[in-house]
Short mmCIF file of C-alpha atoms in Angstrom, two decimals:
data_model
loop_
_atom_site.label_atom_id
_atom_site.label_comp_id
_atom_site.label_asym_id
_atom_site.label_seq_id
_atom_site.Cartn_x
_atom_site.Cartn_y
_atom_site.Cartn_z
CA MET A 797 7.78 -31.09 -16.13
CA GLN A 798 6.99 -28.13 -18.51
CA ARG A 799 9.95 -25.84 -20.00
CA PRO A 800 10.46 -22.55 -18.70
CA LEU A 801 8.87 -20.12 -20.71
CA ASN A 802 10.85 -17.31 -22.21
CA ILE A 803 8.63 -13.92 -21.22
CA LEU A 804 9.56 -10.67 -22.12
CA PHE A 805 8.26 -8.36 -19.56
CA LEU A 806 7.51 -4.77 -21.11
CA CYS A 807 7.05 -2.58 -18.23
CA SER A 808 5.91 1.35 -19.16
CA TRP A 809 7.10 1.94 -15.95
CA TYR A 810 10.95 0.44 -14.36
CA PRO A 811 13.51 1.62 -11.84
CA SER A 812 16.23 3.29 -13.52
CA PRO A 813 19.17 5.34 -11.88
CA ASN A 814 17.41 8.49 -12.46
CA HIS A 815 14.43 7.19 -10.81
CA PRO A 816 15.28 3.70 -8.61
CA THR A 817 12.16 2.93 -7.18
CA LEU A 818 9.83 3.84 -10.19
CA GLY A 819 8.01 0.95 -10.52
CA ASN A 820 9.79 -1.33 -8.20
CA PHE A 821 6.60 -3.13 -8.05
CA ILE A 822 6.70 -4.62 -11.54
CA GLN A 823 10.50 -5.15 -10.88
CA LYS A 824 9.57 -7.61 -7.86
CA HIS A 825 6.68 -9.25 -10.07
CA ALA A 826 9.39 -10.03 -12.76
CA GLU A 827 11.54 -11.94 -10.48
CA ALA A 828 8.67 -13.91 -8.73
CA ALA A 829 8.11 -14.95 -12.76
CA GLY A 830 12.01 -15.30 -13.29
CA LYS A 831 12.09 -18.10 -10.33
CA PHE A 832 10.30 -20.62 -12.58
CA ASN A 833 10.72 -18.87 -16.30
CA LYS A 834 13.18 -16.99 -18.36
CA VAL A 835 11.86 -13.43 -17.74
CA THR A 836 13.21 -10.30 -19.32
CA THR A 837 12.22 -6.78 -18.82
CA LEU A 838 12.09 -3.88 -21.47
CA SER A 839 12.12 -0.60 -20.03
CA LEU A 840 12.85 2.91 -21.85
CA HIS A 841 13.95 6.09 -19.85
CA ALA A 842 14.42 9.22 -21.49
CA THR A 843 18.06 11.07 -20.32
CA ASP A 844 19.63 14.44 -20.60
CA GLY A 845 21.85 14.31 -23.84
CA GLY A 846 23.56 11.43 -25.12
CA SER A 847 22.57 8.76 -27.75
CA ARG A 848 20.29 5.88 -27.74
CA PHE A 849 21.75 3.08 -26.56
CA VAL A 850 20.68 -0.24 -24.44
CA ASP A 851 22.05 -0.98 -21.23
CA ARG A 852 21.92 -5.11 -20.04
CA THR A 853 22.00 -5.88 -16.35
CA GLU A 854 21.22 -9.33 -14.54
CA ARG A 855 19.35 -9.08 -10.67
CA ASN A 856 17.59 -12.13 -8.68
CA GLY A 857 17.36 -14.72 -11.59
CA ILE A 858 16.19 -12.17 -14.64
CA VAL A 859 17.74 -9.93 -17.18
CA GLU A 860 16.96 -6.24 -17.16
CA LEU A 861 17.12 -4.39 -20.67
CA ARG A 862 16.58 -0.40 -20.27
CA VAL A 863 16.98 1.58 -23.54
CA PHE A 864 18.02 5.19 -23.09
CA TYR A 865 16.97 7.94 -25.08
CA PRO A 866 17.97 11.77 -25.50
CA LYS A 867 15.03 14.30 -24.09
CA ASN A 868 14.59 17.07 -26.43
CA ARG A 869 13.61 20.52 -26.00
CA GLY A 870 12.77 23.41 -28.29
CA VAL A 871 9.16 24.20 -30.09
CA PHE A 872 8.65 21.11 -31.37
CA LYS A 873 10.06 18.84 -28.50
CA LYS A 874 6.97 16.54 -27.95
CA ILE A 875 6.84 15.69 -31.50
CA VAL A 876 10.36 14.67 -31.94
CA GLN A 877 10.57 13.31 -28.59
CA PHE A 878 7.49 10.62 -29.62
CA PHE A 879 9.18 9.84 -32.51
CA GLN A 880 12.81 9.23 -30.27
CA TRP A 881 10.38 6.87 -28.31
CA ARG A 882 9.09 5.36 -30.72
CA LYS A 883 13.03 4.27 -32.23
CA ALA A 884 14.18 3.79 -28.46
CA MET A 885 11.58 0.79 -28.39
CA ALA A 886 12.39 -0.24 -31.64
CA LEU A 887 16.30 -0.92 -30.74
CA GLY A 888 14.56 -2.43 -27.71
CA VAL A 889 12.60 -5.29 -29.48
CA LYS A 890 15.62 -5.78 -31.63
CA THR A 891 18.05 -6.02 -28.96
CA HIS A 892 15.61 -8.81 -27.59
CA ARG A 893 15.27 -10.65 -30.45
CA ASN A 894 18.65 -11.03 -31.08
CA LEU A 895 19.53 -11.95 -27.76
CA PHE A 896 16.53 -14.46 -27.42
CA GLY A 897 14.55 -15.05 -30.16
CA GLN A 898 10.92 -14.63 -30.43
CA PRO A 899 8.83 -14.82 -26.45
CA ASP A 900 6.56 -17.03 -25.35
CA VAL A 901 4.64 -14.63 -23.71
CA ILE A 902 4.21 -10.91 -23.60
CA HIS A 903 3.61 -9.67 -19.98
CA LEU A 904 2.88 -6.09 -20.34
CA ASN A 905 3.19 -4.04 -17.47
CA VAL A 906 0.92 -0.61 -17.36
CA VAL A 907 -1.18 -0.41 -20.77
CA PHE A 908 0.18 3.26 -21.30
CA PRO A 909 2.38 3.68 -23.19
CA LEU A 910 4.24 0.73 -24.36
CA GLY A 911 1.39 -0.94 -24.90
CA LEU A 912 0.08 1.17 -27.76
CA ARG A 913 3.05 -0.50 -29.68
CA VAL A 914 2.44 -4.02 -28.60
CA LYS A 915 -0.04 -4.94 -31.96
CA LYS A 916 3.25 -3.66 -34.28
CA PHE A 917 6.00 -5.76 -32.79
CA PHE A 918 4.00 -8.64 -31.74
CA GLN A 919 1.64 -10.02 -33.66
CA GLY A 920 0.02 -13.19 -33.32
CA ILE A 921 2.15 -13.72 -29.36
CA PRO A 922 0.17 -14.47 -26.40
CA MET A 923 -0.09 -11.60 -23.98
CA VAL A 924 -0.96 -10.69 -20.30
CA ILE A 925 -1.54 -7.74 -19.19
CA THR A 926 -1.16 -6.34 -14.89
CA GLU A 927 -2.62 -3.03 -14.94
CA HIS A 928 -1.16 -0.91 -11.73
CA SER A 929 -2.43 2.51 -12.49
CA SER A 930 -4.84 4.89 -10.46
CA GLY A 931 -5.25 7.05 -13.76
CA LEU A 932 -8.07 4.86 -14.90
CA HIS A 933 -10.32 5.52 -11.96
CA GLN A 934 -12.16 8.33 -12.21
CA GLY A 935 -11.25 11.17 -9.99
CA PRO A 936 -8.24 14.15 -10.42
CA ASN A 937 -5.63 11.54 -11.21
CA ALA A 938 -7.78 10.06 -14.00
CA TYR A 939 -5.93 9.92 -17.80
CA PRO A 940 -7.33 11.92 -20.07
CA LYS A 941 -10.40 10.41 -22.58
CA TRP A 942 -8.07 10.31 -25.20
CA MET A 943 -5.61 8.09 -23.56
CA VAL A 944 -7.90 5.76 -21.83
CA LYS A 945 -10.03 5.22 -25.62
CA ARG A 946 -6.45 4.17 -27.23
CA MET A 947 -5.79 1.59 -24.05
CA ILE A 948 -9.19 -0.24 -24.12
CA PRO A 949 -8.22 -2.10 -27.74
CA VAL A 950 -5.15 -2.95 -26.06
CA PHE A 951 -6.95 -4.47 -22.71
CA ARG A 952 -9.23 -6.58 -25.21
CA ARG A 953 -6.38 -8.01 -27.11
CA ALA A 954 -4.87 -9.63 -23.57
CA LYS A 955 -5.52 -13.19 -23.15
CA MET A 956 -5.89 -12.43 -19.71
CA ILE A 957 -6.18 -9.42 -17.51
CA LEU A 958 -4.35 -8.91 -13.98
CA PRO A 959 -4.84 -5.94 -11.66
CA VAL A 960 -3.42 -5.47 -8.89
CA SER A 961 -6.73 -5.48 -6.95
CA ALA A 962 -10.12 -6.18 -7.79
CA ASN A 963 -11.57 -2.15 -7.60
CA LEU A 964 -9.03 -1.77 -10.22
CA GLY A 965 -10.15 -4.97 -12.55
CA GLU A 966 -14.29 -3.30 -12.19
CA ARG A 967 -13.03 -0.21 -13.35
CA ILE A 968 -11.13 -1.87 -16.35
CA LYS A 969 -14.01 -4.24 -16.90
CA ALA A 970 -16.73 -1.64 -17.09
CA LEU A 971 -14.38 -0.15 -19.64
CA SER A 972 -13.46 -2.60 -21.89
CA GLY A 973 -15.67 -5.59 -21.03
CA ALA A 974 -12.82 -7.84 -20.26
CA SER A 975 -12.76 -10.03 -17.30
CA TYR A 976 -9.82 -10.27 -14.75
CA GLN A 977 -8.43 -12.21 -12.38
CA VAL A 978 -6.74 -10.12 -9.22
CA LEU A 979 -2.60 -10.58 -9.10
CA PRO A 980 -1.09 -8.62 -6.25
CA ASN A 981 1.70 -6.91 -5.25
CA VAL A 982 4.29 -9.36 -4.43
CA VAL A 983 7.01 -9.14 -1.69
CA HIS A 984 10.16 -11.04 -0.98
CA GLU A 985 9.89 -12.98 2.15
CA GLU A 986 13.62 -13.77 2.70
CA VAL A 987 14.01 -9.91 3.35
CA PHE A 988 10.76 -8.86 4.92
CA THR A 989 10.68 -10.52 8.23
CA ILE A 990 9.90 -9.89 11.46
CA GLY A 991 12.42 -8.71 14.10
CA GLU A 992 13.04 -10.76 16.78
CA ASN A 993 12.18 -8.11 19.34
CA SER A 994 8.74 -5.98 19.48
CA PRO A 995 9.79 -2.33 18.16
CA HIS A 996 11.37 -0.54 21.18
CA LEU A 997 10.50 2.95 19.80
CA ASN A 998 7.06 4.83 19.41
CA ARG A 999 8.15 4.73 16.07
CA LEU A 1000 5.88 5.62 12.74
CA VAL A 1001 7.20 5.83 9.37
CA HIS A 1002 5.26 6.82 6.00
CA ILE A 1003 7.00 5.05 2.86
CA SER A 1004 6.04 6.59 -1.05
CA THR A 1005 6.92 8.30 -3.81
CA ALA A 1006 5.29 11.93 -1.61
CA PHE A 1007 3.27 12.92 -4.69
CA GLU A 1008 1.31 15.12 -3.22
CA PRO A 1009 -2.41 14.35 -4.82
CA ALA A 1010 -2.62 10.62 -4.19
CA LYS A 1011 -0.32 10.62 -1.45
CA ASN A 1012 -1.64 13.34 1.04
CA VAL A 1013 1.10 14.17 3.10
CA LEU A 1014 0.54 17.57 3.71
CA GLY A 1015 -2.79 16.20 5.10
CA MET A 1016 -0.90 13.30 7.40
CA LEU A 1017 1.26 16.00 8.39
CA ARG A 1018 -1.65 17.73 10.12
CA ALA A 1019 -2.50 14.95 11.67
CA VAL A 1020 0.93 14.21 13.15
CA ASN A 1021 0.40 17.77 14.59
CA LEU A 1022 -2.96 17.52 16.15
CA LEU A 1023 -1.39 14.15 17.80
CA ALA A 1024 1.85 16.15 19.03
CA GLU A 1025 -0.30 18.85 20.45
CA THR A 1026 -1.05 16.18 23.35
CA ARG A 1027 2.11 14.03 23.42
CA THR A 1028 5.85 13.82 22.31
CA ASP A 1029 6.70 10.74 22.89
CA PHE A 1030 6.49 9.37 19.45
CA GLU A 1031 8.47 9.51 16.15
CA PHE A 1032 7.07 10.43 13.03
CA HIS A 1033 9.71 9.17 9.96
CA ILE A 1034 8.76 10.14 6.04
CA ILE A 1035 10.95 7.99 3.39
CA SER A 1036 10.37 9.37 0.25
CA ASP A 1037 12.72 9.49 -3.28
CA GLY A 1038 9.89 12.32 -4.05
CA ASP A 1039 9.47 16.27 -3.97
CA VAL A 1040 9.27 16.61 -0.15
CA SER A 1041 10.01 20.16 -0.44
CA ASP A 1042 6.27 21.20 0.73
CA ALA A 1043 6.77 18.66 3.13
CA ARG A 1044 10.26 19.74 5.21
CA LYS A 1045 8.38 23.33 5.34
CA LEU A 1046 4.78 22.63 6.83
CA ALA A 1047 7.18 20.72 9.37
CA LYS A 1048 9.10 23.21 9.92
CA SER A 1049 6.51 25.83 10.42
CA MET A 1050 4.37 23.50 12.45
CA GLY A 1051 7.53 23.04 14.76
CA MET A 1052 8.24 19.32 14.41
CA LEU A 1053 10.82 18.96 11.87
CA ASP A 1054 13.50 17.26 13.08
CA ARG A 1055 11.97 16.87 16.64
CA VAL A 1056 8.66 14.85 15.99
CA VAL A 1057 9.03 14.63 11.90
CA PHE A 1058 12.26 13.22 10.38
CA PHE A 1059 12.76 13.12 6.49
CA HIS A 1060 14.90 10.25 4.86
CA GLY A 1061 16.01 10.10 1.45
CA THR A 1062 16.04 6.87 -1.25
CA LYS A 1063 16.76 3.76 0.75
CA SER A 1064 16.89 0.25 -0.44
CA THR A 1065 14.87 -2.64 -0.61
CA GLU A 1066 17.00 -4.23 2.37
CA GLU A 1067 17.21 -0.71 4.19
CA VAL A 1068 13.52 -0.65 3.86
CA ALA A 1069 12.97 -3.95 5.55
CA SER A 1070 15.44 -2.96 8.26
CA PHE A 1071 13.63 0.44 9.20
CA LEU A 1072 10.33 -1.32 8.82
CA ARG A 1073 10.75 -4.18 11.81
CA ASN A 1074 11.62 -1.12 14.16
CA CYS A 1075 8.44 0.70 13.30
CA LYS A 1076 5.22 0.60 15.01
CA ALA A 1077 2.72 1.00 11.92
CA LEU A 1078 2.74 2.25 8.13
CA VAL A 1079 1.05 5.18 7.93
CA LEU A 1080 -0.39 6.24 4.57
CA PHE A 1081 -3.19 9.10 4.00
CA SER A 1082 -3.64 8.16 0.27
CA ASN A 1083 -6.72 10.26 -1.49
CA PHE A 1084 -6.70 7.22 -3.88
CA GLU A 1085 -4.53 4.21 -4.24
CA ASN A 1086 -4.90 0.49 -5.68
CA PHE A 1087 -2.76 -1.71 -3.45
CA PRO A 1088 0.98 -0.40 -2.75
CA CYS A 1089 3.40 -2.93 -1.95
CA VAL A 1090 4.63 -1.29 1.10
CA ILE A 1091 1.61 -2.19 2.97
CA PRO A 1092 2.30 -6.07 1.80
CA GLU A 1093 5.79 -5.80 3.19
CA ALA A 1094 5.09 -4.13 6.71
CA TRP A 1095 2.52 -6.92 7.52
CA MET A 1096 5.43 -9.76 6.25
CA SER A 1097 7.53 -7.20 8.61
CA GLY A 1098 5.04 -8.21 11.53
CA VAL A 1099 3.70 -4.41 11.21
CA PRO A 1100 0.19 -2.87 11.50
CA VAL A 1101 -0.54 -0.50 8.68
CA ILE A 1102 -3.16 2.85 9.11
CA THR A 1103 -4.13 3.41 5.91
CA THR A 1104 -7.54 5.33 3.83
CA ALA A 1105 -10.15 2.79 3.06
CA VAL A 1106 -9.62 3.75 -0.73
CA ASN A 1107 -9.73 2.03 -4.18
CA GLY A 1108 -8.50 -1.52 -3.51
CA ILE A 1109 -6.91 -0.95 -0.10
CA PRO A 1110 -9.93 -2.50 1.74
CA GLU A 1111 -9.43 -5.93 -0.15
CA PHE A 1112 -6.81 -6.56 1.61
CA ALA A 1113 -6.43 -4.37 4.82
CA ASN A 1114 -8.45 -4.78 7.92
CA GLU A 1115 -9.23 -4.89 11.38
CA SER A 1116 -6.55 -7.73 12.14
CA ASN A 1117 -3.60 -6.22 10.19
CA GLY A 1118 -4.41 -2.87 11.01
CA ILE A 1119 -6.79 0.49 10.94
CA LEU A 1120 -8.79 1.77 8.02
CA VAL A 1121 -9.69 5.68 8.19
CA GLU A 1122 -11.64 8.02 5.82
CA ARG A 1123 -9.80 9.89 3.19
CA GLY A 1124 -9.32 13.48 4.46
CA ASN A 1125 -10.26 12.37 8.09
CA GLU A 1126 -7.20 14.04 10.00
CA ALA A 1127 -8.57 13.75 12.78
CA GLN A 1128 -9.58 10.11 12.39
CA LEU A 1129 -5.78 9.49 11.40
CA ALA A 1130 -4.61 11.23 14.57
CA GLU A 1131 -6.64 9.01 16.59
CA ALA A 1132 -5.86 6.05 14.67
CA MET A 1133 -1.70 6.38 15.36
CA ARG A 1134 -2.43 7.45 19.39
CA ALA A 1135 -4.72 3.86 19.79
CA ILE A 1136 -1.61 2.05 17.76
CA LEU A 1137 1.03 4.04 20.65
CA ASP A 1138 -1.01 3.52 23.31
CA GLY A 1139 -0.90 -0.58 22.20
CA LYS A 1140 0.84 -1.30 25.74
CA THR A 1141 -2.42 -0.70 28.05
CA PHE A 1142 -2.54 -4.60 28.09
CA ASP A 1143 1.18 -4.52 29.97
CA ALA A 1144 0.44 -1.36 32.04
CA SER A 1145 -2.57 -3.14 33.06
CA LEU A 1146 -0.99 -6.31 34.00
CA GLU A 1147 2.08 -4.74 36.16
CA VAL A 1148 -0.66 -2.73 38.65
CA LEU A 1149 -2.57 -6.05 38.91
CA ALA A 1150 -2.81 -6.12 43.21
CA PRO A 1151 -2.15 -9.87 44.46
CA PHE A 1152 -5.11 -12.30 43.40
CA GLY A 1153 -6.02 -9.53 40.97
CA ARG A 1154 -7.88 -11.05 37.84
CA LEU A 1155 -7.09 -9.37 34.27
CA ILE A 1156 -9.61 -10.30 31.27
CA THR A 1157 -8.80 -9.38 27.66
CA TYR A 1158 -11.50 -9.14 25.23
CA GLY A 1159 -10.09 -6.98 22.24
CA MET A 1160 -6.69 -5.58 21.19
CA ALA A 1161 -8.30 -2.61 18.91
CA SER A 1162 -4.77 -1.11 18.90
CA ARG A 1163 -3.46 -4.33 16.77
CA THR A 1164 -0.48 -4.10 19.14
CA ALA A 1165 0.37 -7.38 20.97
CA PRO A 1166 1.04 -7.24 24.26
CA THR A 1167 4.46 -8.69 25.43
CA PRO A 1168 4.40 -12.50 25.86
CA ILE A 1169 3.84 -13.59 29.71
CA HIS A 1170 5.76 -15.95 31.46
CA PRO A 1171 4.10 -18.60 33.69
CA GLY A 1172 6.61 -17.67 36.37
CA ALA A 1173 5.61 -13.61 36.60
CA LEU A 1174 1.78 -14.91 37.41
CA MET A 1175 2.98 -16.28 40.49
CA GLY A 1176 4.56 -13.39 42.43
CA GLY A 1177 1.52 -12.09 42.48
CA THR A 1178 -0.84 -14.56 42.53
CA LYS A 1179 -2.60 -12.78 39.52
CA THR A 1180 -4.90 -14.50 36.89
CA VAL A 1181 -5.06 -13.76 33.32
CA ALA A 1182 -8.46 -14.78 31.17
CA GLY A 1183 -9.42 -14.48 27.97
CA PHE A 1184 -13.26 -13.59 26.65
CA TRP A 1185 -14.94 -13.86 23.59
CA LEU A 1186 -18.43 -13.10 23.30
CA ALA A 1187 -19.29 -15.27 20.62
CA HIS A 1188 -18.78 -18.43 23.48
CA CYS A 1189 -22.04 -17.10 25.03
CA PHE A 1190 -24.35 -16.76 22.13
CA GLY A 1191 -27.20 -19.72 22.93
CA LYS A 1192 -26.57 -20.33 26.83
CA LYS A 1193 -29.70 -18.52 28.21
CA GLU A 1194 -27.74 -17.97 31.51
CA LEU A 1195 -24.83 -16.03 29.86
CA MET A 1196 -26.59 -14.30 27.40
CA ALA A 1197 -30.38 -13.89 27.82
CA ASP A 1198 -30.62 -14.23 31.54
CA VAL A 1199 -27.68 -11.73 32.04
CA LEU A 1200 -28.97 -8.88 29.26
CA ALA A 1201 -32.33 -8.83 31.16
CA GLU A 1202 -30.72 -7.99 34.63
CA LEU A 1203 -28.52 -5.13 32.99
CA PHE A 1204 -31.47 -3.83 31.35
CA ALA A 1205 -33.74 -3.58 34.70
CA LEU A 1206 -30.90 -2.13 36.36
CA ILE A 1207 -30.72 0.81 33.90
CA SER A 1208 -34.66 0.95 33.83
CA LYS A 1209 -34.41 1.47 37.47
CA GLY A 1210 -31.59 4.37 37.28
CA ALA A 1211 -29.45 2.29 38.84
CA LEU A 1212 -26.77 2.11 36.19
CA LYS A 1213 -26.27 4.93 33.80
CA PRO A 1214 -24.59 4.01 30.71
CA VAL A 1215 -22.17 7.01 29.43
CA ILE A 1216 -23.36 7.96 25.90
CA GLY A 1217 -20.79 8.96 23.76
CA ALA A 1218 -22.20 9.58 20.78
CA THR A 1219 -25.73 8.76 19.10
CA TYR A 1220 -25.87 8.35 14.87
CA GLY A 1221 -29.12 7.72 12.76
CA LEU A 1222 -29.41 4.27 12.13
CA SER A 1223 -28.79 5.32 8.15
CA GLU A 1224 -25.66 6.35 9.94
CA ALA A 1225 -24.86 3.29 10.78
CA LYS A 1226 -21.58 2.83 8.59
CA ALA A 1227 -20.50 6.05 9.65
CA ALA A 1228 -20.56 4.85 13.44
CA HIS A 1229 -18.35 1.78 12.80
CA GLU A 1230 -15.90 3.78 10.85
CA ALA A 1231 -15.71 5.92 14.07
CA MET A 1232 -15.67 2.96 16.31
CA LEU A 1233 -12.82 1.58 13.93
CA ALA A 1234 -10.82 4.67 14.26
CA ARG A 1235 -10.98 5.18 17.79
CA ALA A 1236 -12.61 8.62 17.20
CA THR A 1237 -15.37 7.55 20.22
CA THR A 1238 -15.61 7.54 23.87
CA GLY A 1239 -18.62 5.92 25.88
CA LYS A 1240 -21.31 3.88 24.36
CA VAL A 1241 -22.05 4.69 20.49
CA THR A 1242 -25.80 4.05 20.11
CA LEU A 1243 -28.30 4.09 16.71
CA ASP A 1244 -31.30 6.13 16.94
CA PRO A 1245 -33.75 3.96 14.76
CA ALA A 1246 -35.75 7.44 14.28
CA ARG A 1247 -33.51 8.84 11.76
#
């Protein structure tokens, strides 16, 4: 059996007392690696006042080294701060070597800024990189060009690059020419578990830092307001350790604060898991994103996800585990939330079924499973429940070709009149599918080949 490796996780982002959720996905990666290796994390944290010092803690089988150093103010604060940061890193590396010797592997998490000093301190030691930052993508959150230029040589020196999504990996490959292998965010499977009972509340939840340019919390609240104009039988909860003052003001101005919309501060991992288990869906409305760990945490809790189809998310989210909506499309988001809340249509249909009635199920667009049926419950009303899957009719003339011929003949005669809800040009097929997926349509959706 191979001996456990001595791995140093260099973490540009990492939780600290002042920022308890910053980079918690890196912490979870370290804990996963720590099940098989000797893992130490090293991170730097600027604080108000005080001097430089190293704080050592142990957590779930890993050792954490946090170097705290003073923030600086004044005319030359940026220059002074830079040199304070360099000294802090030197202190952290020295402390690690004194405690654990030379590492076998450097695992760099988020290249900027710690990756810029790896060459100085760790010559000749194999390095792998896990990248999370959306700043590498083009757009409003993009890193400045000088920063990306400094990062490219670091990517090229790595033995392996492990982005959390292929979308991010392709961007790194385009910048540096380096190949990659996707390493998604991980979930603590003993903490995030499916509850014994289905959620009894019409409760939706959003969990994030509430960084508005990325998370679009205000747009999400406008979508919640659209939904609240037609129904008030639900709650929308926001859990965040970020600045939600503007979001609170908007919710208050719409009359939703503490009536429909409820805000919560920082919660522990265990508290988040407990809260998720009692929700109908996790809701994200990001403008850009890689693969936030809250998405797989929701899935592990048996909770579907409503999210925008941006960056790396569509690699993992699909119609089997949630609903994808267009970025910035508040009407689509409102309809997706409505679909999740209306997920008990099957239960209600079975309830009103007359004696000898038949209920056929052929879809589950809300992604919310109905209440399990006890066979004895069908006997009281002599009820029948059957499933239907169109694919089983393919290749059977009497079940497909003959039936379609009869259907089209009835339509041609005017005996049947289909309800056309929307018509798209053939070139707009993608938009038609997205509208259907978001449940933003009624009646039949048709494609016009002439358009």
